[in-house]
Amino acid sequence: MRPKFSTLKKTIHSFTSVWKEHLAGTLFSFFFVLSFIELLIASKYCKHYIGVFASRGGLSLADPLLALFAPRDFSLIIFILFHGILITAIIALLNKPKDLAVAFQAYAMLMIFRTITIYLIPLQAPADMIFLSDPLANLYMHNDGNGAVVNDLFFSGHVSSSFLFFMVTKNKLLKRMILMCTIIIAILIIWQKVHYTVDVVFAPLFSIMALYLSNLFAQKVFSFSPFPMEWSIRRERIEP
């Protein structure tokens, strides 16, 4: 038991040391707190406006792919995979404070983008759609006093969020696992007819844009420092 306890102690010490080192810097503290506040604000207001905008209804698309099969309910599998991705990715980022801060801000931007696109591109859910039952997503995103939201279509929040954490995560094995789970989620969401094909296909593009802008903002913030930190996720070496 002693070796295991010693390893745990070293892990905790390493974790606390990393955070102390980062939080000692004023710029990082500012950026992290700002990112977290942005995430809270986006969660609160995007939740409200997505419900309002989705209640308008909209256009029904003729989707050739959806016409090929009958829907099936994969809510439980999607729930397990999606929240498994979020929890695993956040835990993996706990010892990488700067990447976690970027991820928080990118996630906030992703919610803002989704709110805007749902407003600009109102769509009506496929007629034979099976509602995606996700208690956690309903808790922080859909329950707004207006019942279940089903017309929040373009673009897929599940696919875009999963792909975002695929990009942010550095560990090579974990990246592969998250990517595989993201692909499975995308397939099951289309099979359940929760979204049109276009909602799923374009989702990763918004993830890329959100992460790019978050990195760009971080680089601008830290350009004021005499010792700029490297913030480009794409340039960092992927850990084995």
XYZ file of C-alpha atoms in Angstrom:
240
model
C 0.000 0.000 0.000
C 2.922 2.343 0.665
C 4.074 2.596 -2.991
C 0.514 3.412 -4.088
C 0.161 6.024 -1.348
C 3.518 7.505 -2.319
C 2.462 7.710 -5.982
C -0.827 9.382 -5.042
C 1.012 11.830 -2.825
C 3.416 12.726 -5.647
C 0.492 13.178 -8.062
C -1.322 15.513 -5.677
C 1.887 17.447 -5.007
C 2.538 17.801 -8.741
C -1.055 18.928 -9.328
C -0.981 21.562 -6.566
C 2.453 22.793 -7.657
C 1.293 23.326 -11.230
C -1.732 25.315 -10.104
C 0.245 27.383 -7.602
C 2.766 28.225 -10.293
C 0.087 29.308 -12.758
C -2.089 31.188 -10.270
C 0.955 33.119 -9.083
C 0.819 34.918 -12.415
C -1.637 37.817 -12.562
C -2.341 37.398 -16.267
C -3.140 33.726 -16.011
C -5.383 34.298 -12.979
C -7.214 36.995 -14.919
C -7.619 34.800 -17.988
C -8.770 31.745 -16.037
C -11.337 33.629 -13.964
C -12.572 35.476 -17.054
C -12.943 32.196 -18.969
C -14.881 30.597 -16.122
C -17.195 33.607 -15.776
C -17.792 33.607 -19.547
C -18.758 29.936 -19.328
C -21.238 30.593 -16.511
C -22.801 33.574 -18.305
C -23.046 31.695 -21.618
C -24.651 28.715 -19.849
C -27.262 30.945 -18.223
C -28.272 33.148 -21.145
C -27.763 30.741 -24.043
C -30.010 28.282 -22.221
C -32.766 30.895 -22.147
C -32.447 32.181 -25.712
C -32.045 28.761 -27.321
C -35.381 27.811 -25.725
C -36.994 31.011 -27.031
C -35.585 30.727 -30.552
C -36.293 26.997 -30.871
C -39.936 27.502 -29.898
C -40.506 29.389 -33.177
C -40.319 26.186 -35.182
C -38.950 26.501 -38.689
C -38.105 24.739 -41.911
C -38.347 20.970 -42.348
C -35.466 19.682 -44.449
C -35.654 16.854 -46.949
C -32.738 14.783 -45.705
C -31.951 11.862 -48.066
C -29.917 10.036 -45.410
C -32.655 10.158 -42.746
C -35.150 8.844 -45.287
C -33.235 5.558 -45.530
C -34.064 4.181 -42.064
C -36.454 4.261 -39.134
C -35.239 5.945 -35.928
C -34.138 4.076 -32.802
C -33.708 5.361 -29.267
C -30.030 5.521 -28.283
C -30.463 8.133 -25.537
C -28.749 6.094 -22.816
C -25.694 5.254 -24.946
C -25.340 8.860 -26.111
C -25.704 10.059 -22.520
C -22.942 7.732 -21.271
C -20.538 8.505 -24.133
C -21.080 12.273 -24.139
C -20.772 12.882 -20.409
C -17.974 10.334 -20.226
C -16.057 12.473 -22.734
C -16.663 15.689 -20.771
C -15.696 14.222 -17.400
C -12.634 12.358 -18.710
C -11.351 15.334 -20.702
C -11.767 17.793 -17.826
C -9.994 15.421 -15.411
C -7.150 15.036 -17.938
C -6.879 18.840 -18.203
C -6.749 19.458 -14.457
C -2.956 19.336 -14.500
C -2.853 21.658 -17.533
C -4.388 24.905 -16.234
C -3.792 26.963 -19.370
C -5.456 24.366 -21.610
C -8.380 24.071 -19.201
C -8.852 27.854 -19.290
C -8.814 27.810 -23.098
C -11.300 24.916 -23.099
C -13.704 26.808 -20.795
C -13.621 29.869 -23.005
C -13.944 27.876 -26.229
C -16.932 26.017 -24.777
C -18.577 29.338 -23.903
C -17.970 30.585 -27.446
C -19.416 27.362 -28.828
C -22.658 27.939 -26.908
C -22.817 31.521 -28.180
C -22.270 30.366 -31.775
C -25.021 27.768 -31.380
C -27.461 30.326 -30.005
C -26.768 32.603 -32.974
C -27.109 29.858 -35.603
C -30.355 28.580 -34.085
C -31.694 32.146 -34.333
C -30.476 32.652 -37.921
C -31.390 29.166 -39.207
C -34.709 28.090 -37.657
C -35.408 24.425 -38.342
C -38.223 22.054 -37.481
C -37.207 18.683 -36.037
C -37.703 15.619 -38.265
C -41.279 14.351 -37.961
C -40.238 10.886 -36.750
C -37.521 12.119 -34.399
C -37.150 10.322 -31.063
C -36.489 12.894 -28.338
C -32.987 12.635 -26.879
C -33.442 12.112 -23.163
C -30.410 13.559 -21.361
C -31.166 14.583 -17.747
C -27.926 16.528 -17.298
C -28.179 18.402 -20.583
C -31.818 19.189 -19.798
C -30.786 20.501 -16.402
C -28.225 23.027 -17.613
C -29.459 23.668 -21.135
C -33.078 22.856 -21.942
C -35.322 23.270 -18.918
C -36.472 26.841 -19.214
C -40.065 26.558 -18.107
C -41.218 25.866 -21.651
C -40.935 22.086 -21.679
C -38.564 20.026 -23.801
C -36.693 21.897 -26.534
C -36.577 19.885 -29.762
C -35.945 22.458 -32.497
C -32.467 23.497 -31.330
C -31.000 21.894 -34.413
C -28.269 23.742 -36.271
C -25.733 22.764 -35.144
C -25.410 19.657 -32.923
C -24.324 20.577 -29.404
C -23.331 17.003 -28.519
C -21.086 16.540 -31.547
C -19.511 20.010 -31.418
C -18.761 19.752 -27.675
C -17.256 16.275 -28.010
C -15.095 17.356 -30.937
C -13.958 20.446 -29.026
C -12.595 18.325 -26.180
C -10.989 15.990 -28.712
C -8.980 18.955 -29.991
C -8.104 20.321 -26.554
C -6.952 17.002 -25.075
C -3.242 16.324 -25.515
C -2.781 12.673 -24.581
C -2.581 10.648 -27.798
C -4.507 7.615 -26.540
C -7.216 9.748 -24.959
C -7.564 11.776 -28.146
C -8.187 8.605 -30.138
C -10.786 7.406 -27.636
C -12.618 10.749 -27.630
C -12.584 10.925 -31.431
C -13.987 7.397 -31.690
C -16.730 8.217 -29.150
C -17.517 11.458 -31.015
C -17.985 9.562 -34.275
C -20.248 7.037 -32.537
C -22.294 9.860 -30.976
C -22.676 11.509 -34.391
C -23.885 8.252 -35.973
C -26.356 7.504 -33.163
C -27.740 11.057 -33.156
C -28.464 10.790 -36.879
C -29.915 7.294 -36.420
C -32.229 8.584 -33.684
C -33.065 11.507 -36.009
C -32.406 14.046 -33.265
C -30.645 16.176 -35.882
C -30.459 16.510 -39.630
C -27.246 15.323 -41.273
C -26.165 18.906 -41.935
C -26.408 19.720 -38.210
C -23.894 16.990 -37.418
C -21.547 17.503 -40.388
C -21.033 21.213 -39.717
C -20.733 20.889 -35.915
C -16.929 20.303 -35.843
C -16.350 23.450 -37.918
C -17.824 25.579 -35.137
C -15.679 23.712 -32.595
C -12.571 24.580 -34.615
C -13.615 28.216 -34.884
C -14.368 28.483 -31.143
C -11.005 26.980 -30.183
C -9.143 29.146 -32.692
C -10.704 32.339 -31.323
C -10.076 31.280 -27.731
C -6.406 30.612 -28.509
C -6.157 33.909 -30.373
C -7.612 35.825 -27.425
C -5.252 34.044 -25.006
C -2.259 34.947 -27.139
C -3.343 38.596 -27.168
C -3.789 38.626 -23.387
C -0.389 37.074 -22.734
C 1.380 39.301 -25.251
C 1.366 41.904 -22.449
C 3.612 39.643 -20.389
C 7.431 40.014 -20.601
C 7.532 36.194 -20.611
C 4.759 35.136 -23.046
C 3.434 31.604 -22.635
C 2.927 29.339 -25.636
C -0.832 28.992 -26.111
C -1.157 27.368 -29.520
C -2.672 23.940 -28.910
C -1.879 22.838 -32.434
C 1.846 23.472 -31.984
C 2.210 21.612 -28.724
C 3.641 18.100 -28.909
C 1.028 15.438 -28.282
C 1.953 13.465 -25.204
C 2.528 9.718 -25.652
